Coordinates of C-alpha atoms in Angstrom, one line a residue:
Chain A
M1 CA 0.2 0.2 0.1
T2 CA 2.7 2.6 1.1
K3 CA 4.6 1.6 -2.4
K4 CA 1.8 2.6 -4.0
I5 CA 1.2 5.6 -2.3
I6 CA 4.8 6.9 -3.3
N7 CA 4.4 5.9 -6.8
H8 CA 1.4 8.5 -7.1
I9 CA 2.6 10.8 -5.4
E10 CA 5.7 11.2 -7.2
K11 CA 4.1 10.7 -10.5
E12 CA 1.3 13.0 -9.4
F13 CA 2.7 16.2 -8.2
G14 CA 6.6 15.4 -8.7
V15 CA 7.7 14.7 -4.8
T16 CA 9.6 12.0 -2.8
F17 CA 9.3 12.0 0.3
R18 CA 12.0 11.6 2.9
H19 CA 10.3 10.0 5.8
V20 CA 7.7 7.7 3.9
E21 CA 6.1 7.0 7.5
T22 CA 4.9 11.0 7.5
L23 CA 3.0 9.9 3.6
T24 CA 1.3 7.5 5.2
E25 CA 0.6 9.2 8.6
A26 CA -1.4 11.7 6.0
F27 CA -3.2 8.6 4.2
T28 CA -4.6 7.1 7.2
H29 CA -8.3 7.8 8.6
S30 CA -8.7 7.9 12.1
S31 CA -11.2 5.0 11.3
Y32 CA -8.4 3.1 10.4
A33 CA -6.1 3.9 13.2
N34 CA -9.3 2.4 15.5
D35 CA -10.2 -1.0 13.6
H36 CA -6.4 -1.3 14.9
R37 CA -6.4 0.0 18.1
D38 CA -3.0 -2.7 19.1
K39 CA -1.1 -1.6 17.1
A40 CA -1.1 2.5 17.7
I41 CA -1.1 3.7 14.7
K42 CA -1.1 7.7 14.1
N43 CA -4.2 8.5 11.9
L44 CA -3.9 12.0 9.6
E45 CA -5.7 14.6 12.0
R46 CA -2.7 15.9 13.4
L47 CA -1.1 17.1 10.3
E48 CA -4.5 18.0 8.7
F49 CA -4.4 20.7 11.7
L50 CA -1.2 21.8 10.5
G51 CA -2.4 21.6 6.6
D52 CA -5.0 23.7 7.4
A53 CA -2.9 26.6 8.4
V54 CA -0.2 26.3 5.8
I55 CA -3.0 26.1 3.3
E56 CA -4.3 29.3 4.6
L57 CA -1.7 30.9 4.8
T58 CA -0.4 30.2 1.0
V59 CA -3.6 30.9 -0.2
S60 CA -3.5 34.0 1.6
E61 CA 0.2 35.1 0.1
Y62 CA -1.0 34.4 -3.2
L63 CA -4.4 36.5 -2.8
Y64 CA -2.3 39.8 -1.3
K65 CA 0.4 39.2 -4.2
K66 CA -2.1 39.4 -7.3
F67 CA -4.7 41.3 -6.2
P68 CA -2.5 44.9 -4.9
N69 CA -5.6 46.6 -5.0
H70 CA -8.1 44.9 -3.5
P71 CA -9.7 45.1 0.0
E72 CA -9.4 43.3 2.9
G73 CA -12.8 42.3 2.6
Q74 CA -12.6 41.4 -0.9
L75 CA -9.8 38.9 -0.2
T76 CA -11.3 37.5 3.1
R77 CA -14.6 36.5 0.8
M78 CA -11.9 35.3 -2.2
R79 CA -10.7 33.0 0.5
A80 CA -13.1 31.4 2.2
S81 CA -14.5 30.5 -1.3
I82 CA -11.2 29.1 -1.8
V83 CA -10.4 27.2 1.4
R84 CA -14.0 25.8 1.9
Q85 CA -14.2 21.9 2.0
E86 CA -15.9 21.8 -1.5
S87 CA -13.2 22.9 -3.4
L88 CA -10.4 21.2 -1.2
A89 CA -12.4 18.1 -1.7
S90 CA -12.6 18.3 -5.2
L91 CA -8.4 19.0 -5.4
A92 CA -8.4 15.7 -3.4
K93 CA -10.5 14.3 -6.1
E94 CA -8.6 15.3 -9.4
H95 CA -5.9 14.1 -8.2
R96 CA -7.4 10.8 -6.9
L97 CA -5.3 10.9 -3.2
H98 CA -9.0 9.6 -1.5
E99 CA -7.7 6.0 -3.6
F100 CA -4.7 5.6 -1.5
V101 CA -6.4 6.8 2.2
R102 CA -6.8 3.7 4.6
L103 CA -9.8 3.6 6.0
G104 CA -12.2 1.4 8.8
K105 CA -14.4 -1.1 7.7
G106 CA -17.5 0.7 8.6
E107 CA -16.4 3.8 7.0
E108 CA -15.8 2.3 3.5
Q109 CA -19.4 0.7 3.9
M110 CA -20.9 4.0 4.4
N111 CA -18.8 5.7 1.2
G112 CA -16.7 7.2 3.5
R113 CA -14.1 7.4 0.8
S114 CA -15.7 9.9 -1.4
R115 CA -17.6 12.2 1.6
T116 CA -16.8 15.8 1.0
S117 CA -15.4 16.6 4.4
L118 CA -13.0 13.4 4.2
L119 CA -11.8 14.2 1.0
C120 CA -11.3 17.9 2.7
D121 CA -9.4 16.3 5.9
L122 CA -6.7 13.8 3.3
F123 CA -6.3 17.1 0.9
E124 CA -5.2 19.4 4.2
A125 CA -3.2 16.5 5.9
F126 CA -1.5 15.7 2.8
V127 CA -0.5 19.8 2.6
G128 CA 1.0 19.3 6.1
A129 CA 2.6 16.3 5.3
V130 CA 4.6 17.8 2.4
F131 CA 5.2 21.0 4.6
V132 CA 6.6 19.0 7.4
D133 CA 8.8 16.4 5.5
Q134 CA 9.9 19.2 2.5
G135 CA 9.4 22.6 3.5
M136 CA 6.8 25.7 2.1
D137 CA 8.2 25.9 -0.9
T138 CA 7.3 22.8 -2.5
V139 CA 3.8 23.4 -0.9
V140 CA 4.2 26.4 -2.7
D141 CA 5.0 24.4 -6.0
I142 CA 2.4 22.0 -5.9
L143 CA -0.1 24.7 -5.0
Q144 CA 1.2 26.5 -7.9
K145 CA -0.1 23.6 -9.8
V146 CA -3.0 22.4 -9.3
L147 CA -4.4 25.5 -7.4
F148 CA -3.5 28.8 -8.0
P149 CA -4.2 28.3 -11.9
K150 CA -8.0 28.0 -11.0
I151 CA -7.7 31.1 -9.4
D152 CA -6.7 32.9 -12.1
S153 CA -9.1 31.5 -14.4
G154 CA -12.0 32.9 -11.6
A155 CA -12.7 29.5 -10.4
F156 CA -13.7 30.9 -7.4
S157 CA -15.5 34.2 -8.1
H158 CA -18.7 33.0 -8.4
G159 CA -18.3 30.9 -5.0
M160 CA -17.6 35.0 -3.5
D161 CA -21.5 35.3 -3.3
Y162 CA -22.9 33.0 -1.0
K163 CA -26.4 34.7 -1.2
T164 CA -26.5 34.3 -5.0
A165 CA -25.4 30.6 -4.2
L166 CA -28.0 29.9 -1.8
Q167 CA -30.7 30.9 -4.1
E168 CA -29.3 29.1 -6.9
L169 CA -28.9 25.9 -5.1
L170 CA -32.3 26.6 -3.5
Q171 CA -34.3 27.5 -7.0
K172 CA -33.1 24.5 -9.1
N173 CA -36.0 23.2 -8.3
G174 CA -38.6 25.9 -8.9
V175 CA -39.5 29.3 -6.7
V176 CA -38.9 29.4 -3.4
T177 CA -39.1 32.0 -0.8
I178 CA -35.7 33.6 0.9
Q179 CA -35.9 35.5 3.4
Y180 CA -33.3 37.5 5.8
K181 CA -34.1 39.5 8.8
I182 CA -32.0 41.7 11.3
V183 CA -32.4 39.5 14.5
D184 CA -30.1 41.5 16.8
K185 CA -28.2 44.3 16.2
R186 CA -25.4 44.6 19.4
G187 CA -22.5 46.2 20.4
P188 CA -21.7 50.3 20.3
D189 CA -22.4 51.9 17.3
H190 CA -18.5 52.3 16.8
E191 CA -18.4 48.7 17.2
R192 CA -22.2 47.6 15.5
E193 CA -22.7 44.0 14.8
F194 CA -25.6 42.7 12.9
V195 CA -27.3 39.2 13.5
V196 CA -29.1 38.6 10.4
E197 CA -31.5 35.0 10.0
V198 CA -31.7 33.2 6.9
Y199 CA -35.4 32.0 5.8
V200 CA -36.7 29.2 3.8
E201 CA -40.6 29.0 2.8
G202 CA -40.8 30.2 6.5
D203 CA -38.3 28.0 8.1
S204 CA -35.1 29.3 9.9
F205 CA -32.1 27.8 8.1
G206 CA -28.7 29.8 9.2
R207 CA -27.4 32.7 11.0
G208 CA -24.9 34.9 10.7
V209 CA -22.9 38.2 12.5
G210 CA -21.0 40.8 10.9
R211 CA -20.3 44.7 11.2
S212 CA -22.9 45.6 8.2
K213 CA -26.7 44.1 7.3
K214 CA -24.7 43.0 4.5
R215 CA -22.1 41.0 6.0
A216 CA -24.4 39.5 8.2
E217 CA -26.9 38.5 5.4
Q218 CA -23.5 36.8 3.4
A219 CA -22.8 35.1 6.9
A220 CA -26.0 33.4 7.5
A221 CA -26.0 32.5 3.5
K222 CA -23.5 30.9 4.1
Q223 CA -24.6 28.8 7.2
A224 CA -27.6 27.7 5.3
L225 CA -25.2 26.1 2.8
D226 CA -23.0 24.9 4.7
M227 CA -26.4 22.8 6.5
L228 CA -27.6 21.8 3.2
E229 CA -24.4 20.4 2.4
E230 CA -24.0 18.2 5.0
A231 CA -27.3 17.2 5.0
N232 CA -26.7 16.4 1.2
E233 CA -23.8 14.3 2.9
S234 CA -25.4 12.3 5.2
Chain B
M1 CA 6.0 59.6 13.2
T2 CA 7.5 57.4 10.3
K3 CA 10.9 57.8 11.8
K4 CA 9.8 56.8 15.4
I5 CA 7.8 53.7 14.5
I6 CA 11.1 52.8 12.8
N7 CA 13.5 53.2 16.2
H8 CA 10.7 51.7 18.4
I9 CA 10.7 48.5 16.3
E10 CA 14.7 48.3 15.5
K11 CA 14.8 48.7 19.6
E12 CA 12.2 46.3 20.5
F13 CA 12.3 43.7 18.0
G14 CA 15.9 44.3 16.2
V15 CA 14.4 44.4 13.1
T16 CA 15.0 47.0 10.7
F17 CA 12.3 47.2 7.9
R18 CA 13.7 47.1 4.2
H19 CA 10.6 49.1 2.9
V20 CA 9.2 51.9 5.3
E21 CA 6.2 52.2 3.8
T22 CA 4.7 48.4 4.5
L23 CA 5.9 49.4 7.7
T24 CA 3.8 52.8 8.3
E25 CA 1.4 51.0 6.2
A26 CA 1.2 48.7 8.9
F27 CA 0.7 51.3 12.1
T28 CA -2.1 53.3 9.5
H29 CA -5.8 52.4 10.9
S30 CA -8.6 52.7 8.2
S31 CA -10.4 55.4 10.3
Y32 CA -6.9 57.7 9.5
A33 CA -7.2 56.7 6.2
N34 CA -10.5 57.6 6.4
D35 CA -10.0 61.5 7.3
H36 CA -7.2 61.8 4.9
R37 CA -9.1 60.1 1.6
D38 CA -7.8 62.6 -1.1
K39 CA -4.6 61.2 -0.2
A40 CA -5.5 57.4 -1.0
I41 CA -3.6 56.6 1.4
K42 CA -3.0 52.6 2.7
N43 CA -4.9 51.5 5.6
L44 CA -3.4 48.7 7.9
E45 CA -6.2 46.0 6.7
R46 CA -4.5 43.6 3.8
L47 CA -1.8 43.3 6.0
E48 CA -3.4 42.7 9.1
F49 CA -5.2 40.0 6.4
L50 CA -1.9 38.4 5.9
G51 CA -0.8 38.4 9.5
D52 CA -4.1 36.8 10.8
A53 CA -3.3 33.6 9.0
V54 CA 1.0 34.1 9.3
I55 CA 0.7 33.9 13.2
E56 CA -1.9 31.3 12.6
L57 CA 0.5 28.9 11.0
T58 CA 3.4 29.8 12.7
V59 CA 1.9 29.0 16.3
S60 CA 0.1 25.6 14.4
E61 CA 3.7 24.6 13.4
Y62 CA 5.1 25.9 16.7
L63 CA 2.6 23.7 18.9
Y64 CA 2.2 20.5 16.7
K65 CA 6.4 20.2 17.4
K66 CA 6.3 21.1 20.8
F67 CA 3.3 18.4 21.6
P68 CA 4.3 15.5 19.3
N69 CA 1.6 13.6 21.4
H70 CA -1.4 15.7 21.7
P71 CA -4.4 15.1 19.6
E72 CA -5.8 17.2 17.1
G73 CA -8.4 18.2 19.1
Q74 CA -5.9 19.5 21.9
L75 CA -4.0 21.2 19.8
T76 CA -6.6 23.2 18.3
R77 CA -8.0 24.2 21.8
M78 CA -4.3 26.0 22.3
R79 CA -4.3 27.3 18.9
A80 CA -7.7 29.0 19.4
S81 CA -6.8 30.4 23.0
I82 CA -3.6 31.8 21.9
V83 CA -4.7 33.2 18.7
R84 CA -7.7 35.0 20.4
Q85 CA -7.9 38.7 20.1
E86 CA -7.6 39.5 24.1
S87 CA -3.7 37.7 23.8
L88 CA -2.8 39.6 20.4
A89 CA -4.3 42.6 21.9
S90 CA -2.5 42.2 25.7
L91 CA 1.0 41.8 23.2
A92 CA 0.1 44.6 21.2
K93 CA -0.2 46.4 24.6
E94 CA 3.2 45.0 25.9
H95 CA 5.2 45.8 23.1
R96 CA 3.7 49.8 22.8
L97 CA 2.5 49.1 19.5
H98 CA -0.4 51.6 20.4
E99 CA 1.7 54.5 21.0
F100 CA 2.5 54.8 17.5
V101 CA -0.6 53.5 15.4
R102 CA -2.2 56.7 13.2
L103 CA -6.0 57.1 14.2
G104 CA -8.5 59.5 12.4
K105 CA -10.1 62.0 14.6
G106 CA -13.5 59.8 15.6
E107 CA -11.5 56.6 16.7
E108 CA -9.3 58.8 19.0
Q109 CA -11.6 60.7 20.6
M110 CA -13.8 57.0 21.1
N111 CA -10.5 55.2 22.5
G112 CA -9.9 53.6 20.1
R113 CA -6.5 53.6 20.9
S114 CA -6.8 51.0 23.6
R115 CA -9.9 49.2 22.1
T116 CA -8.9 45.0 22.2
S117 CA -10.1 44.4 18.5
L118 CA -7.7 47.8 17.7
L119 CA -4.7 45.9 19.2
C120 CA -5.2 42.9 18.0
D121 CA -5.5 44.1 14.3
L122 CA -2.8 46.0 14.6
F123 CA -0.7 43.3 15.5
E124 CA -1.6 41.2 13.0
A125 CA -0.8 43.9 10.9
F126 CA 2.7 44.7 12.1
V127 CA 3.2 40.5 12.1
G128 CA 2.1 40.8 8.5
A129 CA 4.3 43.3 7.8
V130 CA 7.9 42.0 9.2
F131 CA 6.3 38.6 6.4
V132 CA 6.2 40.9 3.5
D133 CA 9.4 42.9 4.0
Q134 CA 11.6 40.1 5.7
G135 CA 10.2 36.9 5.6
M136 CA 8.9 33.5 7.7
D137 CA 12.1 33.4 9.3
T138 CA 12.2 37.0 11.3
V139 CA 8.2 36.5 12.0
V140 CA 9.3 33.7 13.9
D141 CA 12.2 35.2 15.5
I142 CA 10.2 37.7 16.9
L143 CA 7.2 35.3 18.1
Q144 CA 9.8 33.3 19.7
K145 CA 11.0 36.2 21.6
V146 CA 7.2 37.3 22.8
L147 CA 4.7 34.7 22.5
F148 CA 6.6 31.0 22.6
P149 CA 7.6 31.9 25.8
K150 CA 4.2 32.3 27.1
I151 CA 2.9 28.8 25.8
D152 CA 6.0 27.3 27.1
S153 CA 4.5 28.5 30.6
G154 CA 1.5 27.9 30.4
A155 CA -0.6 31.0 30.1
F156 CA -2.7 29.9 27.7
S157 CA -2.6 26.1 29.4
H158 CA -5.5 27.9 32.3
G159 CA -8.3 28.2 29.8
M160 CA -7.8 24.7 28.6
D161 CA -10.7 22.2 29.8
Y162 CA -9.2 18.5 31.1
K163 CA -12.8 17.1 31.4
T164 CA -13.7 17.8 27.7
A165 CA -10.4 16.9 26.4
L166 CA -10.1 13.6 28.3
Q167 CA -14.1 13.1 26.6
E168 CA -12.8 14.0 23.7
L169 CA -9.9 11.4 23.7
L170 CA -11.9 8.8 24.3
Q171 CA -14.8 9.2 22.8
K172 CA -13.0 9.0 19.2
N173 CA -13.1 5.7 19.3
G174 CA -16.7 5.3 20.4
V175 CA -18.5 6.0 23.2
V176 CA -17.5 5.2 26.5
T177 CA -18.1 5.8 30.1
I178 CA -16.3 8.9 31.9
Q179 CA -17.4 8.7 35.9
Y180 CA -16.2 11.0 38.4
K181 CA -16.6 10.1 42.2
I182 CA -15.8 11.7 45.2
V183 CA -13.4 9.3 47.3
D184 CA -12.6 11.5 50.1
K185 CA -13.3 15.0 51.6
R186 CA -10.4 16.2 53.9
G187 CA -9.6 19.0 56.1
P188 CA -12.5 21.3 58.0
D189 CA -15.2 23.3 56.4
H190 CA -13.4 26.4 55.7
E191 CA -10.3 24.6 53.9
R192 CA -12.5 21.6 52.8
E193 CA -10.2 19.4 49.8
F194 CA -12.1 17.3 47.6
V195 CA -10.5 13.8 46.3
V196 CA -11.9 12.9 42.8
E197 CA -11.1 10.0 41.1
V198 CA -11.7 9.3 37.6
Y199 CA -13.2 6.0 36.2
V200 CA -13.3 4.9 32.5
E201 CA -15.6 2.0 31.6
G202 CA -14.9 1.3 35.5
D203 CA -11.4 1.1 35.6
S204 CA -9.8 4.1 37.9
F205 CA -7.6 6.4 35.1
G206 CA -7.0 8.9 37.6
R207 CA -7.0 11.0 40.6
G208 CA -7.1 14.7 41.3
V209 CA -6.7 16.6 44.8
G210 CA -8.6 20.8 44.4
R211 CA -10.7 22.9 46.7
S212 CA -13.9 22.4 45.1
K213 CA -15.5 18.9 43.7
K214 CA -14.7 21.1 39.7
R215 CA -11.3 21.6 40.4
A216 CA -10.9 18.3 41.6
E217 CA -12.1 16.5 39.1
Q218 CA -10.1 18.6 36.4
A219 CA -7.4 17.6 38.6
A220 CA -8.5 13.8 37.5
A221 CA -9.0 13.9 34.0
K222 CA -5.1 16.2 33.7
Q223 CA -3.3 13.2 35.4
A224 CA -5.7 10.5 33.4
L225 CA -4.8 13.1 30.1
D226 CA -0.6 12.7 31.0
M227 CA -1.4 9.0 31.9
L228 CA -3.0 8.4 28.2
E229 CA 0.1 10.2 26.8
E230 CA 2.4 8.7 28.5
A231 CA 1.3 5.4 27.5
N232 CA 1.1 6.6 23.7
E233 CA 5.0 7.5 23.5
S234 CA 5.8 4.5 24.5

């Protein structure tokens, strides 16, 4: 198994790991480690913790340099749409990382191998492993091949507007009433925070907080999207 | 003003900026830029966007290396308590960054200079500026002086909830029964001490002493965690 992962990573990314055990760790799901608890096998979670922060910085730096005139708010929204679960999960799938991850029996039976959250964790863990074993420059090299061209081609620009995304998702099957209501305003004038709830056909689907009504609405729409995506997975 | 910032940063952190305008940008609040809108002055927000991700990764890497046996959940909780607004704000204050930030008139009058969120943003922007101008190594050097010793001395551990940590660790592999039992109450009423034993699936995993039942339980959970970590290492 390990041999196959090594070969795949070499072919796919041109990276040869110094410490194979780091790579193996990144391709071991907690369910597998649990199934073999007597052997104290390390799972991918610690590398995922690290990889998440590595991706966040790498993408931030790329956006910061590429868009020298974008204000912070725009950069933050772009970053959010790039590092969200679905985007990272599709990278894992495109590069067939999921074919090599070791899963527990139960997880395998429940189709864990194609679950969005698992795919995303796997991609983050892989990046964490590259960072630990090879360093930041190699991470940037890889993302330059697999992620940055997508940013350049505008693949994430549509994802920036969560309200539109939510509307599109819900109205695929016909017209649906979506309403945003301010449910709270808090804090002093100069640090005002808005709390907005989004209702779909009268039912609350999410809630968001922001410095402006617009931002709070976006946050609420995002929460609704996340909720719908999770519901879709299970 | 700029001269003063340069001198202060040199004295305080031993860093000499190559591009002074980056440093000035980090010390310019949006309220100041707004007051002088005709001059198109850059404010600190873009650097804050970057600095936030730089700190997140730097702290993540430090924790990852320092605690090779901590599970991901524990690392995430520690990181959250280290990078929270209040912690970063107090770093800004300790190193007197707020004395040099340029504020708008309104913000100054409303005591913006000592506002937690502004102090936090300022520290993040400063780190962002160091990252842009000097690179990651210099950021790590600075945090090694001003932040990591606090982590080492346990400044962020007080926020740790050992009972929750123990539960998360044990229940990763499925539901487990964890019970806390008072096994002794000792001392006179006014200096009562509780002794609590924590049982996992009926077996004793640790024991703790404290002035309240709650503290004794936390101490017992900590002992159980330490014991499990040692078992993991060997």
